[in-house]
Amino acid sequence: MPLVNLSGSKGRLVLSVLLFCAVIFELAHCQKDAQEQRTTPGRKPKPSHPKLGKSTNKGPRAVPAKPKIKATSARTFLTQVFNKGKFKKVGETISVQTGDTLELRCRGKPVQWSVPTYLEEDDDGRLRTVQHERYGLLTLVNTTGADTGEYSCYPMYCEDTDCRKEYDKAVKVFVFFPDPQELFVPSSEYYKVIQLRTNWPTLLPCQVTSPEAKVTLHREFPPAEVAVDGTEISFNVKRGFTIHRPRPYHAGPLYCVASLGNLRQSSTKYMLIYVNYPMAPPAPVIQASSGSVTVGGDLRVTCSAAGEQDVLVEFNWEYPGQQIGRPLNTQESITPVVGGAARQQSQSVLLVEEVRDVDQGTYTCTAHNLLGATSVSTTVAVVPKAKPKKP
């Protein structure tokens, strides 16, 4: 390769250009080496652009408001509190000696209590309920046989300040307070009148203070013990005697007798009065003797209702003649219905004699029994007499 002559001004210019290019190349090479040294071997450097979904603004972030959650109560149960901090979960019934203190703890916040009516009306300051952080506490001191009854705890369902009882989650216990002097829960009534309603169970509330007492049912006149077979009449130590399907022969004065050891006592006397109660309000049917009546003729409007035997049905009428003071003239009767269950037909017939123009219009019959009333109507037209033909 021939040598280039670099002497002279042109040669110096060429050398200067070559030297400048060499310096630029060297600087670029050094910068690249430095960048490779800062990068972890085997990994590519991460891009410097901001992450998606996150704001690069350093100000405070807005926190979304949490939805308001309705307060619900935890599972509720009752425990009895004894001395020295002992607790026992209660069953359906418990017994507490008269004079001792009854303490019941009910889990829940908040809870409400229900106690026997006697205590609700007048507890003489012996009853106290307190709501703690996680449970409610009921305390009854100086207990007596009259305190016997059902004690209930209702958990409360709350939304803000609005609370209501959760009846389906209530827990209950029947508490007996055995009294050596009183086998029956005391009552201020010597006689109590109770209606016996057809097909409606009737309760005779012979409540005893001790579950160990033996209780029997008696008739006062004539004196006799009433059979309790568990079907027609049954006994529950927490409630008393129940007559499931009352009949007329159950009526009369009855009372209960309790015995425990050498003690034997009688309860309040119950005067049972039998009342025939219907199964439903009456369903009357109305019918006129004719849809149109000639002036001067007679009209009969019949209203009838079928129902249970010995169940009273009363009838009331509204008719056009009332406007002019036409007196009500009715005939009423009751006849048995043949066949099937014991039923009867009650009937009322409205009689309108010598019909006039004012008797035209709507006739309404309303049938009443102990369960309600039902009305039915019919319309009657009055036509003038036909004029006699001329001979």
mmCIF file of C-alpha atoms in Angstrom:
data_model
loop_
_atom_site.group_PDB
_atom_site.id
_atom_site.type_symbol
_atom_site.label_atom_id
_atom_site.label_comp_id
_atom_site.label_asym_id
_atom_site.label_seq_id
_atom_site.Cartn_x
_atom_site.Cartn_y
_atom_site.Cartn_z
ATOM 1 C CA MET A 1 0.000 0.000 0.000
ATOM 2 C CA PRO A 2 1.576 3.371 -0.919
ATOM 3 C CA LEU A 3 2.284 5.812 1.857
ATOM 4 C CA VAL A 4 0.320 9.024 1.905
ATOM 5 C CA ASN A 5 2.249 12.179 2.239
ATOM 6 C CA LEU A 6 0.774 14.071 5.175
ATOM 7 C CA SER A 7 3.135 16.981 5.110
ATOM 8 C CA GLY A 8 1.843 20.429 4.535
ATOM 9 C CA SER A 9 -1.353 22.149 5.653
ATOM 10 C CA LYS A 10 -3.622 19.533 4.132
ATOM 11 C CA GLY A 11 -1.853 16.802 6.012
ATOM 12 C CA ARG A 12 -2.258 18.566 9.338
ATOM 13 C CA LEU A 13 -5.980 19.064 8.673
ATOM 14 C CA VAL A 14 -6.465 15.359 7.965
ATOM 15 C CA LEU A 15 -4.644 14.394 11.169
ATOM 16 C CA SER A 16 -6.817 16.733 13.231
ATOM 17 C CA VAL A 17 -10.021 15.228 11.846
ATOM 18 C CA LEU A 18 -8.815 11.676 12.542
ATOM 19 C CA LEU A 19 -7.853 12.561 16.096
ATOM 20 C CA PHE A 20 -11.265 14.154 16.837
ATOM 21 C CA CYS A 21 -13.074 11.069 15.515
ATOM 22 C CA ALA A 22 -10.985 8.795 17.731
ATOM 23 C CA VAL A 23 -11.866 10.818 20.839
ATOM 24 C CA ILE A 24 -15.635 10.679 20.064
ATOM 25 C CA PHE A 25 -15.477 6.899 19.523
ATOM 26 C CA GLU A 26 -13.638 6.366 22.800
ATOM 27 C CA LEU A 27 -16.191 8.382 24.827
ATOM 28 C CA ALA A 28 -19.129 6.432 23.354
ATOM 29 C CA HIS A 29 -17.422 3.116 24.162
ATOM 30 C CA CYS A 30 -16.755 4.091 27.785
ATOM 31 C CA GLN A 31 -20.402 5.172 28.342
ATOM 32 C CA LYS A 32 -21.689 1.838 27.024
ATOM 33 C CA ASP A 33 -19.362 -0.110 29.381
ATOM 34 C CA ALA A 34 -20.570 1.847 32.369
ATOM 35 C CA GLN A 35 -24.219 1.136 31.546
ATOM 36 C CA GLU A 36 -23.558 -2.605 31.213
ATOM 37 C CA GLN A 37 -21.826 -2.650 34.615
ATOM 38 C CA ARG A 38 -24.920 -1.143 36.320
ATOM 39 C CA THR A 39 -27.227 -3.795 34.801
ATOM 40 C CA THR A 40 -27.627 -7.194 36.619
ATOM 41 C CA PRO A 41 -26.022 -9.893 34.501
ATOM 42 C CA GLY A 42 -28.545 -12.106 32.723
ATOM 43 C CA ARG A 43 -31.476 -9.598 33.130
ATOM 44 C CA LYS A 44 -32.640 -6.830 30.903
ATOM 45 C CA PRO A 45 -33.036 -3.428 32.491
ATOM 46 C CA LYS A 46 -36.621 -2.540 33.422
ATOM 47 C CA PRO A 47 -38.260 0.221 31.450
ATOM 48 C CA SER A 48 -38.624 3.507 33.263
ATOM 49 C CA HIS A 49 -42.255 4.196 32.272
ATOM 50 C CA PRO A 50 -44.800 4.374 35.171
ATOM 51 C CA LYS A 51 -46.855 1.296 36.194
ATOM 52 C CA LEU A 52 -50.312 0.977 34.789
ATOM 53 C CA GLY A 53 -53.232 1.556 37.156
ATOM 54 C CA LYS A 54 -51.247 3.622 39.669
ATOM 55 C CA SER A 55 -51.125 7.333 39.778
ATOM 56 C CA THR A 56 -47.773 9.046 39.793
ATOM 57 C CA ASN A 57 -49.312 11.837 41.861
ATOM 58 C CA LYS A 58 -47.816 11.764 45.374
ATOM 59 C CA GLY A 59 -50.960 13.288 46.992
ATOM 60 C CA PRO A 60 -53.287 11.297 49.355
ATOM 61 C CA ARG A 61 -55.340 8.545 47.717
ATOM 62 C CA ALA A 62 -59.170 8.544 48.015
ATOM 63 C CA VAL A 63 -60.404 5.517 50.008
ATOM 64 C CA PRO A 64 -63.855 4.241 48.868
ATOM 65 C CA ALA A 65 -66.503 4.249 51.634
ATOM 66 C CA LYS A 66 -67.427 0.813 52.989
ATOM 67 C CA PRO A 67 -71.107 -0.147 52.733
ATOM 68 C CA LYS A 68 -73.054 0.006 56.005
ATOM 69 C CA ILE A 69 -73.426 -3.501 57.428
ATOM 70 C CA LYS A 70 -76.612 -4.419 59.291
ATOM 71 C CA ALA A 71 -76.006 -5.569 62.832
ATOM 72 C CA THR A 72 -76.956 -9.184 63.501
ATOM 73 C CA SER A 73 -76.874 -11.038 66.767
ATOM 74 C CA ALA A 74 -74.811 -14.131 67.482
ATOM 75 C CA ARG A 75 -76.411 -17.395 68.568
ATOM 76 C CA THR A 76 -78.309 -16.749 71.794
ATOM 77 C CA PHE A 77 -78.402 -19.083 74.787
ATOM 78 C CA LEU A 78 -79.272 -18.905 78.487
ATOM 79 C CA THR A 79 -77.069 -19.824 81.425
ATOM 80 C CA GLN A 80 -77.855 -19.884 85.133
ATOM 81 C CA VAL A 81 -75.359 -18.141 87.385
ATOM 82 C CA PHE A 82 -74.519 -19.781 90.719
ATOM 83 C CA ASN A 83 -72.418 -18.644 93.650
ATOM 84 C CA LYS A 84 -68.638 -18.557 93.284
ATOM 85 C CA GLY A 85 -68.882 -17.707 89.578
ATOM 86 C CA LYS A 86 -70.240 -21.057 88.398
ATOM 87 C CA PHE A 87 -72.397 -21.225 85.258
ATOM 88 C CA LYS A 88 -74.755 -23.854 83.847
ATOM 89 C CA LYS A 89 -76.620 -23.875 80.556
ATOM 90 C CA VAL A 90 -80.356 -24.186 81.259
ATOM 91 C CA GLY A 91 -82.815 -26.669 79.745
ATOM 92 C CA GLU A 92 -86.574 -26.313 79.323
ATOM 93 C CA THR A 93 -87.167 -26.090 83.093
ATOM 94 C CA ILE A 94 -85.147 -25.361 86.244
ATOM 95 C CA SER A 95 -86.036 -25.251 89.940
ATOM 96 C CA VAL A 96 -84.868 -22.570 92.391
ATOM 97 C CA GLN A 97 -85.672 -22.778 96.096
ATOM 98 C CA THR A 98 -87.876 -19.980 97.384
ATOM 99 C CA GLY A 99 -85.820 -17.271 99.029
ATOM 100 C CA ASP A 100 -82.789 -17.946 96.800
ATOM 101 C CA THR A 101 -81.631 -15.557 94.084
ATOM 102 C CA LEU A 102 -82.291 -16.319 90.423
ATOM 103 C CA GLU A 103 -79.586 -15.116 88.022
ATOM 104 C CA LEU A 104 -79.898 -15.712 84.296
ATOM 105 C CA ARG A 105 -77.321 -14.651 81.734
ATOM 106 C CA CYS A 106 -78.334 -14.291 78.080
ATOM 107 C CA ARG A 107 -75.704 -13.926 75.390
ATOM 108 C CA GLY A 108 -76.310 -11.056 72.987
ATOM 109 C CA LYS A 109 -76.004 -7.291 72.596
ATOM 110 C CA PRO A 110 -78.552 -6.012 73.184
ATOM 111 C CA VAL A 111 -81.265 -8.345 74.548
ATOM 112 C CA GLN A 112 -84.697 -7.868 76.080
ATOM 113 C CA TRP A 113 -86.369 -9.946 78.785
ATOM 114 C CA SER A 114 -89.910 -11.226 79.289
ATOM 115 C CA VAL A 115 -91.050 -12.393 82.730
ATOM 116 C CA PRO A 116 -94.327 -13.689 84.262
ATOM 117 C CA THR A 117 -97.155 -11.146 84.305
ATOM 118 C CA TYR A 118 -97.068 -11.019 88.087
ATOM 119 C CA LEU A 119 -93.520 -9.633 88.013
ATOM 120 C CA GLU A 120 -94.225 -7.227 85.152
ATOM 121 C CA GLU A 121 -97.045 -5.624 87.131
ATOM 122 C CA ASP A 122 -95.337 -5.428 90.527
ATOM 123 C CA ASP A 123 -91.897 -6.809 91.386
ATOM 124 C CA ASP A 124 -91.382 -4.763 94.609
ATOM 125 C CA GLY A 125 -87.931 -3.797 93.319
ATOM 126 C CA ARG A 126 -86.768 -7.423 93.441
ATOM 127 C CA LEU A 127 -86.216 -7.711 89.689
ATOM 128 C CA ARG A 128 -83.250 -6.109 87.911
ATOM 129 C CA THR A 129 -81.944 -6.429 84.356
ATOM 130 C CA VAL A 130 -78.559 -5.101 83.206
ATOM 131 C CA GLN A 131 -77.048 -5.063 79.714
ATOM 132 C CA HIS A 132 -73.296 -5.794 79.638
ATOM 133 C CA GLU A 133 -70.890 -5.718 76.708
ATOM 134 C CA ARG A 134 -71.686 -9.195 75.399
ATOM 135 C CA TYR A 135 -74.657 -10.411 77.455
ATOM 136 C CA GLY A 136 -77.725 -9.368 79.411
ATOM 137 C CA LEU A 137 -78.170 -10.293 83.080
ATOM 138 C CA LEU A 138 -81.476 -10.847 84.904
ATOM 139 C CA THR A 139 -81.435 -10.939 88.706
ATOM 140 C CA LEU A 140 -84.443 -11.757 90.921
ATOM 141 C CA VAL A 141 -83.977 -11.696 94.711
ATOM 142 C CA ASN A 142 -86.174 -12.834 97.628
ATOM 143 C CA THR A 143 -87.995 -15.275 95.362
ATOM 144 C CA THR A 144 -91.402 -16.799 96.184
ATOM 145 C CA GLY A 145 -93.686 -19.419 94.681
ATOM 146 C CA ALA A 146 -95.604 -16.645 92.912
ATOM 147 C CA ASP A 147 -92.526 -16.034 90.726
ATOM 148 C CA THR A 148 -93.040 -19.410 89.026
ATOM 149 C CA GLY A 149 -93.416 -19.038 85.280
ATOM 150 C CA GLU A 150 -91.672 -18.603 81.946
ATOM 151 C CA TYR A 151 -88.632 -16.345 81.570
ATOM 152 C CA SER A 152 -87.628 -15.407 78.013
ATOM 153 C CA CYS A 153 -84.682 -13.620 76.403
ATOM 154 C CA TYR A 154 -85.048 -11.971 72.991
ATOM 155 C CA PRO A 155 -81.976 -10.972 70.949
ATOM 156 C CA MET A 156 -82.371 -7.621 69.222
ATOM 157 C CA TYR A 157 -81.806 -6.912 65.522
ATOM 158 C CA CYS A 158 -80.496 -3.374 65.117
ATOM 159 C CA GLU A 159 -79.931 -1.012 62.208
ATOM 160 C CA ASP A 160 -78.365 2.183 63.538
ATOM 161 C CA THR A 161 -80.679 3.147 66.436
ATOM 162 C CA ASP A 162 -83.711 1.121 65.242
ATOM 163 C CA CYS A 163 -83.964 -2.224 67.077
ATOM 164 C CA ARG A 164 -86.624 -4.944 67.157
ATOM 165 C CA LYS A 165 -87.020 -8.313 68.841
ATOM 166 C CA GLU A 166 -86.068 -11.459 66.943
ATOM 167 C CA TYR A 167 -88.918 -13.650 68.147
ATOM 168 C CA ASP A 168 -87.765 -16.697 66.181
ATOM 169 C CA LYS A 169 -84.422 -16.660 68.029
ATOM 170 C CA ALA A 170 -85.839 -16.268 71.547
ATOM 171 C CA VAL A 171 -84.628 -18.602 74.282
ATOM 172 C CA LYS A 172 -86.974 -19.551 77.122
ATOM 173 C CA VAL A 173 -86.878 -21.392 80.413
ATOM 174 C CA PHE A 174 -89.695 -22.261 82.807
ATOM 175 C CA VAL A 175 -88.605 -21.649 86.389
ATOM 176 C CA PHE A 176 -90.251 -23.430 89.330
ATOM 177 C CA PHE A 177 -89.940 -21.983 92.828
ATOM 178 C CA PRO A 178 -91.068 -24.867 95.089
ATOM 179 C CA ASP A 179 -92.881 -23.489 98.109
ATOM 180 C CA PRO A 180 -93.483 -25.870 101.058
ATOM 181 C CA GLN A 181 -96.653 -23.914 101.921
ATOM 182 C CA GLU A 182 -98.078 -23.194 98.427
ATOM 183 C CA LEU A 183 -98.414 -25.955 95.850
ATOM 184 C CA PHE A 184 -100.293 -23.726 93.368
ATOM 185 C CA VAL A 185 -99.090 -20.397 92.038
ATOM 186 C CA PRO A 186 -101.096 -17.890 94.142
ATOM 187 C CA SER A 187 -104.073 -16.165 92.519
ATOM 188 C CA SER A 188 -106.279 -13.321 93.696
ATOM 189 C CA GLU A 189 -109.362 -14.894 92.038
ATOM 190 C CA TYR A 190 -111.540 -17.374 93.911
ATOM 191 C CA TYR A 191 -113.739 -18.075 90.857
ATOM 192 C CA LYS A 192 -112.720 -17.669 87.246
ATOM 193 C CA VAL A 193 -115.191 -17.877 84.338
ATOM 194 C CA ILE A 194 -113.889 -19.613 81.210
ATOM 195 C CA GLN A 195 -115.762 -20.020 77.937
ATOM 196 C CA LEU A 196 -115.763 -23.414 76.278
ATOM 197 C CA ARG A 197 -115.843 -22.811 72.549
ATOM 198 C CA THR A 198 -116.755 -25.518 70.084
ATOM 199 C CA ASN A 199 -113.600 -27.044 68.562
ATOM 200 C CA TRP A 200 -111.366 -24.480 70.310
ATOM 201 C CA PRO A 201 -108.905 -25.897 72.906
ATOM 202 C CA THR A 202 -109.559 -24.509 76.399
ATOM 203 C CA LEU A 203 -106.868 -24.119 79.069
ATOM 204 C CA LEU A 204 -107.426 -24.454 82.818
ATOM 205 C CA PRO A 205 -104.240 -22.788 84.158
ATOM 206 C CA CYS A 206 -103.587 -24.929 87.259
ATOM 207 C CA GLN A 207 -99.917 -23.963 87.581
ATOM 208 C CA VAL A 208 -97.958 -25.595 90.384
ATOM 209 C CA THR A 209 -94.815 -24.267 92.074
ATOM 210 C CA SER A 210 -93.092 -27.668 92.092
ATOM 211 C CA PRO A 211 -92.669 -30.072 89.162
ATOM 212 C CA GLU A 212 -92.865 -32.948 91.677
ATOM 213 C CA ALA A 213 -96.486 -32.202 92.651
ATOM 214 C CA LYS A 214 -99.187 -34.620 91.487
ATOM 215 C CA VAL A 215 -102.167 -32.764 89.994
ATOM 216 C CA THR A 216 -105.701 -34.079 89.348
ATOM 217 C CA LEU A 217 -108.850 -32.458 87.896
ATOM 218 C CA HIS A 218 -112.166 -32.547 89.767
ATOM 219 C CA ARG A 219 -115.805 -31.605 89.199
ATOM 220 C CA GLU A 220 -117.546 -29.784 92.033
ATOM 221 C CA PHE A 221 -121.163 -30.823 91.273
ATOM 222 C CA PRO A 222 -121.591 -33.705 91.392
ATOM 223 C CA PRO A 223 -118.267 -34.332 93.198
ATOM 224 C CA ALA A 224 -116.040 -36.522 91.019
ATOM 225 C CA GLU A 225 -112.550 -36.760 89.576
ATOM 226 C CA VAL A 226 -112.398 -35.991 85.849
ATOM 227 C CA ALA A 227 -110.594 -38.564 83.714
ATOM 228 C CA VAL A 228 -107.493 -37.241 81.940
ATOM 229 C CA ASP A 229 -106.707 -39.529 79.002
ATOM 230 C CA GLY A 230 -104.157 -37.340 77.195
ATOM 231 C CA THR A 231 -106.399 -37.076 74.133
ATOM 232 C CA GLU A 232 -109.663 -35.408 75.129
ATOM 233 C CA ILE A 233 -108.054 -33.777 78.183
ATOM 234 C CA SER A 234 -104.288 -33.526 78.797
ATOM 235 C CA PHE A 235 -102.022 -32.088 81.499
ATOM 236 C CA ASN A 236 -98.803 -30.089 81.182
ATOM 237 C CA VAL A 237 -96.919 -29.252 84.383
ATOM 238 C CA LYS A 238 -95.952 -25.824 82.946
ATOM 239 C CA ARG A 239 -99.469 -24.855 81.790
ATOM 240 C CA GLY A 240 -102.223 -26.895 83.408
ATOM 241 C CA PHE A 241 -105.124 -28.903 81.925
ATOM 242 C CA THR A 242 -106.231 -28.521 78.293
ATOM 243 C CA ILE A 243 -109.665 -29.601 77.005
ATOM 244 C CA HIS A 244 -108.901 -30.117 73.332
ATOM 245 C CA ARG A 245 -112.417 -30.443 71.887
ATOM 246 C CA PRO A 246 -114.922 -28.888 74.321
ATOM 247 C CA ARG A 247 -118.416 -30.368 74.471
ATOM 248 C CA PRO A 248 -121.528 -29.361 76.450
ATOM 249 C CA TYR A 249 -120.885 -32.047 79.089
ATOM 250 C CA HIS A 250 -117.549 -30.370 79.989
ATOM 251 C CA ALA A 251 -119.414 -27.308 81.319
ATOM 252 C CA GLY A 252 -119.799 -26.653 85.045
ATOM 253 C CA PRO A 253 -117.574 -25.842 88.046
ATOM 254 C CA LEU A 254 -114.161 -27.570 88.014
ATOM 255 C CA TYR A 255 -111.017 -27.249 90.127
ATOM 256 C CA CYS A 256 -107.582 -28.846 90.471
ATOM 257 C CA VAL A 257 -106.039 -30.707 93.423
ATOM 258 C CA ALA A 258 -102.264 -30.894 93.996
ATOM 259 C CA SER A 259 -100.546 -33.212 96.436
ATOM 260 C CA LEU A 260 -96.904 -33.465 97.471
ATOM 261 C CA GLY A 261 -95.866 -35.500 100.495
ATOM 262 C CA ASN A 262 -98.368 -34.838 103.259
ATOM 263 C CA LEU A 263 -99.574 -31.571 101.712
ATOM 264 C CA ARG A 264 -102.782 -31.458 99.653
ATOM 265 C CA GLN A 265 -104.309 -28.234 98.275
ATOM 266 C CA SER A 266 -107.080 -27.080 95.907
ATOM 267 C CA SER A 267 -106.766 -24.486 93.176
ATOM 268 C CA THR A 268 -108.968 -21.617 92.054
ATOM 269 C CA LYS A 269 -112.396 -22.809 90.924
ATOM 270 C CA TYR A 270 -113.151 -22.534 87.208
ATOM 271 C CA MET A 271 -116.716 -21.981 86.020
ATOM 272 C CA LEU A 272 -116.854 -23.434 82.500
ATOM 273 C CA ILE A 273 -119.616 -22.078 80.240
ATOM 274 C CA TYR A 274 -120.222 -23.873 76.960
ATOM 275 C CA VAL A 275 -120.760 -21.659 73.914
ATOM 276 C CA ASN A 276 -121.486 -23.030 70.450
ATOM 277 C CA TYR A 277 -118.954 -21.330 68.231
ATOM 278 C CA PRO A 278 -119.228 -21.604 64.456
ATOM 279 C CA MET A 279 -116.341 -22.610 62.225
ATOM 280 C CA ALA A 280 -116.854 -19.585 59.936
ATOM 281 C CA PRO A 281 -119.175 -16.599 59.337
ATOM 282 C CA PRO A 282 -122.547 -17.538 57.798
ATOM 283 C CA ALA A 283 -123.027 -17.857 54.033
ATOM 284 C CA PRO A 284 -126.662 -16.803 53.438
ATOM 285 C CA VAL A 285 -128.704 -17.292 50.276
ATOM 286 C CA ILE A 286 -131.536 -14.899 49.340
ATOM 287 C CA GLN A 287 -134.475 -15.528 47.032
ATOM 288 C CA ALA A 288 -137.679 -13.573 46.251
ATOM 289 C CA SER A 289 -140.966 -15.270 45.489
ATOM 290 C CA SER A 290 -140.969 -13.341 42.215
ATOM 291 C CA GLY A 291 -138.744 -10.850 40.459
ATOM 292 C CA SER A 292 -141.747 -8.663 39.698
ATOM 293 C CA VAL A 293 -144.923 -8.199 41.753
ATOM 294 C CA THR A 294 -148.205 -6.543 40.788
ATOM 295 C CA VAL A 295 -149.420 -3.652 42.887
ATOM 296 C CA GLY A 296 -151.688 -5.025 45.614
ATOM 297 C CA GLY A 297 -150.107 -8.464 45.563
ATOM 298 C CA ASP A 298 -147.964 -10.154 48.248
ATOM 299 C CA LEU A 299 -144.173 -10.623 48.266
ATOM 300 C CA ARG A 300 -142.024 -13.144 50.162
ATOM 301 C CA VAL A 301 -138.229 -12.751 50.337
ATOM 302 C CA THR A 302 -136.447 -15.723 51.922
ATOM 303 C CA CYS A 303 -132.933 -15.602 53.448
ATOM 304 C CA SER A 304 -131.400 -18.894 54.664
ATOM 305 C CA ALA A 305 -128.028 -19.996 56.064
ATOM 306 C CA ALA A 306 -126.756 -23.497 56.857
ATOM 307 C CA GLY A 307 -124.406 -24.008 59.812
ATOM 308 C CA GLU A 308 -123.394 -26.118 62.793
ATOM 309 C CA GLN A 309 -126.088 -27.443 65.094
ATOM 310 C CA ASP A 310 -127.032 -25.186 68.035
ATOM 311 C CA VAL A 311 -125.097 -22.243 66.565
ATOM 312 C CA LEU A 312 -127.267 -19.134 66.655
ATOM 313 C CA VAL A 313 -127.693 -17.115 63.424
ATOM 314 C CA GLU A 314 -129.415 -13.726 63.533
ATOM 315 C CA PHE A 315 -130.899 -11.909 60.514
ATOM 316 C CA ASN A 316 -131.283 -8.191 59.766
ATOM 317 C CA TRP A 317 -133.201 -6.692 56.846
ATOM 318 C CA GLU A 318 -133.033 -3.555 54.744
ATOM 319 C CA TYR A 319 -135.947 -2.992 52.334
ATOM 320 C CA PRO A 320 -137.455 -0.125 50.303
ATOM 321 C CA GLY A 321 -140.604 0.185 52.437
ATOM 322 C CA GLN A 322 -138.495 1.430 55.384
ATOM 323 C CA GLN A 323 -138.499 4.873 53.740
ATOM 324 C CA ILE A 324 -142.241 5.300 54.408
ATOM 325 C CA GLY A 325 -142.254 3.485 57.752
ATOM 326 C CA ARG A 326 -143.574 0.120 56.618
ATOM 327 C CA PRO A 327 -143.116 -2.183 59.662
ATOM 328 C CA LEU A 328 -140.828 -5.214 59.459
ATOM 329 C CA ASN A 329 -142.752 -8.468 59.218
ATOM 330 C CA THR A 330 -140.620 -11.617 59.325
ATOM 331 C CA GLN A 331 -140.988 -15.307 60.117
ATOM 332 C CA GLU A 332 -137.911 -17.184 61.394
ATOM 333 C CA SER A 333 -137.289 -20.894 61.761
ATOM 334 C CA ILE A 334 -134.558 -23.498 62.354
ATOM 335 C CA THR A 335 -134.698 -26.978 60.854
ATOM 336 C CA PRO A 336 -132.134 -29.831 61.094
ATOM 337 C CA VAL A 337 -130.254 -30.893 57.997
ATOM 338 C CA VAL A 338 -130.727 -34.585 57.314
ATOM 339 C CA GLY A 339 -127.596 -36.757 56.958
ATOM 340 C CA GLY A 340 -123.909 -36.171 57.595
ATOM 341 C CA ALA A 341 -122.578 -34.086 60.453
ATOM 342 C CA ALA A 342 -124.914 -32.345 62.878
ATOM 343 C CA ARG A 343 -126.027 -29.241 60.978
ATOM 344 C CA GLN A 344 -129.064 -27.006 60.818
ATOM 345 C CA GLN A 345 -130.740 -24.547 58.450
ATOM 346 C CA SER A 346 -131.616 -21.098 59.820
ATOM 347 C CA GLN A 347 -134.147 -19.093 57.839
ATOM 348 C CA SER A 348 -135.817 -15.689 57.864
ATOM 349 C CA VAL A 349 -138.726 -14.788 55.568
ATOM 350 C CA LEU A 350 -139.631 -11.137 54.952
ATOM 351 C CA LEU A 351 -143.367 -10.701 54.209
ATOM 352 C CA VAL A 352 -144.655 -7.690 52.264
ATOM 353 C CA GLU A 353 -148.444 -7.598 51.970
ATOM 354 C CA GLU A 354 -150.399 -5.430 49.513
ATOM 355 C CA VAL A 355 -147.337 -4.297 47.606
ATOM 356 C CA ARG A 356 -147.202 -0.662 46.506
ATOM 357 C CA ASP A 357 -144.933 1.263 44.161
ATOM 358 C CA VAL A 358 -142.611 2.224 47.060
ATOM 359 C CA ASP A 359 -141.853 -1.466 47.652
ATOM 360 C CA GLN A 360 -139.863 -1.653 44.426
ATOM 361 C CA GLY A 361 -136.099 -1.819 44.820
ATOM 362 C CA THR A 362 -133.318 -3.739 46.596
ATOM 363 C CA TYR A 363 -133.894 -6.134 49.494
ATOM 364 C CA THR A 364 -130.790 -6.896 51.614
ATOM 365 C CA CYS A 365 -130.432 -9.627 54.222
ATOM 366 C CA THR A 366 -127.484 -9.731 56.672
ATOM 367 C CA ALA A 367 -126.807 -12.966 58.582
ATOM 368 C CA HIS A 368 -124.757 -12.751 61.821
ATOM 369 C CA ASN A 369 -123.042 -15.338 64.010
ATOM 370 C CA LEU A 370 -120.245 -15.174 66.587
ATOM 371 C CA LEU A 371 -117.548 -15.098 63.907
ATOM 372 C CA GLY A 372 -118.930 -12.382 61.640
ATOM 373 C CA ALA A 373 -121.640 -11.222 59.268
ATOM 374 C CA THR A 374 -122.425 -11.641 55.553
ATOM 375 C CA SER A 375 -124.913 -9.682 53.412
ATOM 376 C CA VAL A 376 -126.794 -10.708 50.252
ATOM 377 C CA SER A 377 -129.276 -8.747 48.115
ATOM 378 C CA THR A 378 -131.945 -9.161 45.459
ATOM 379 C CA THR A 379 -133.993 -6.687 43.421
ATOM 380 C CA VAL A 380 -137.811 -6.713 43.016
ATOM 381 C CA ALA A 381 -139.841 -4.734 40.466
ATOM 382 C CA VAL A 382 -143.414 -3.561 41.055
ATOM 383 C CA VAL A 383 -145.745 -3.395 38.053
ATOM 384 C CA PRO A 384 -149.144 -1.670 37.906
ATOM 385 C CA LYS A 385 -152.355 -3.631 37.770
ATOM 386 C CA ALA A 386 -153.624 -4.423 34.329
ATOM 387 C CA LYS A 387 -156.600 -2.256 33.416
ATOM 388 C CA PRO A 388 -159.792 -4.262 32.846
ATOM 389 C CA LYS A 389 -160.822 -4.592 29.245
ATOM 390 C CA LYS A 390 -163.901 -2.664 28.121
ATOM 391 C CA PRO A 391 -166.821 -4.856 27.066
#
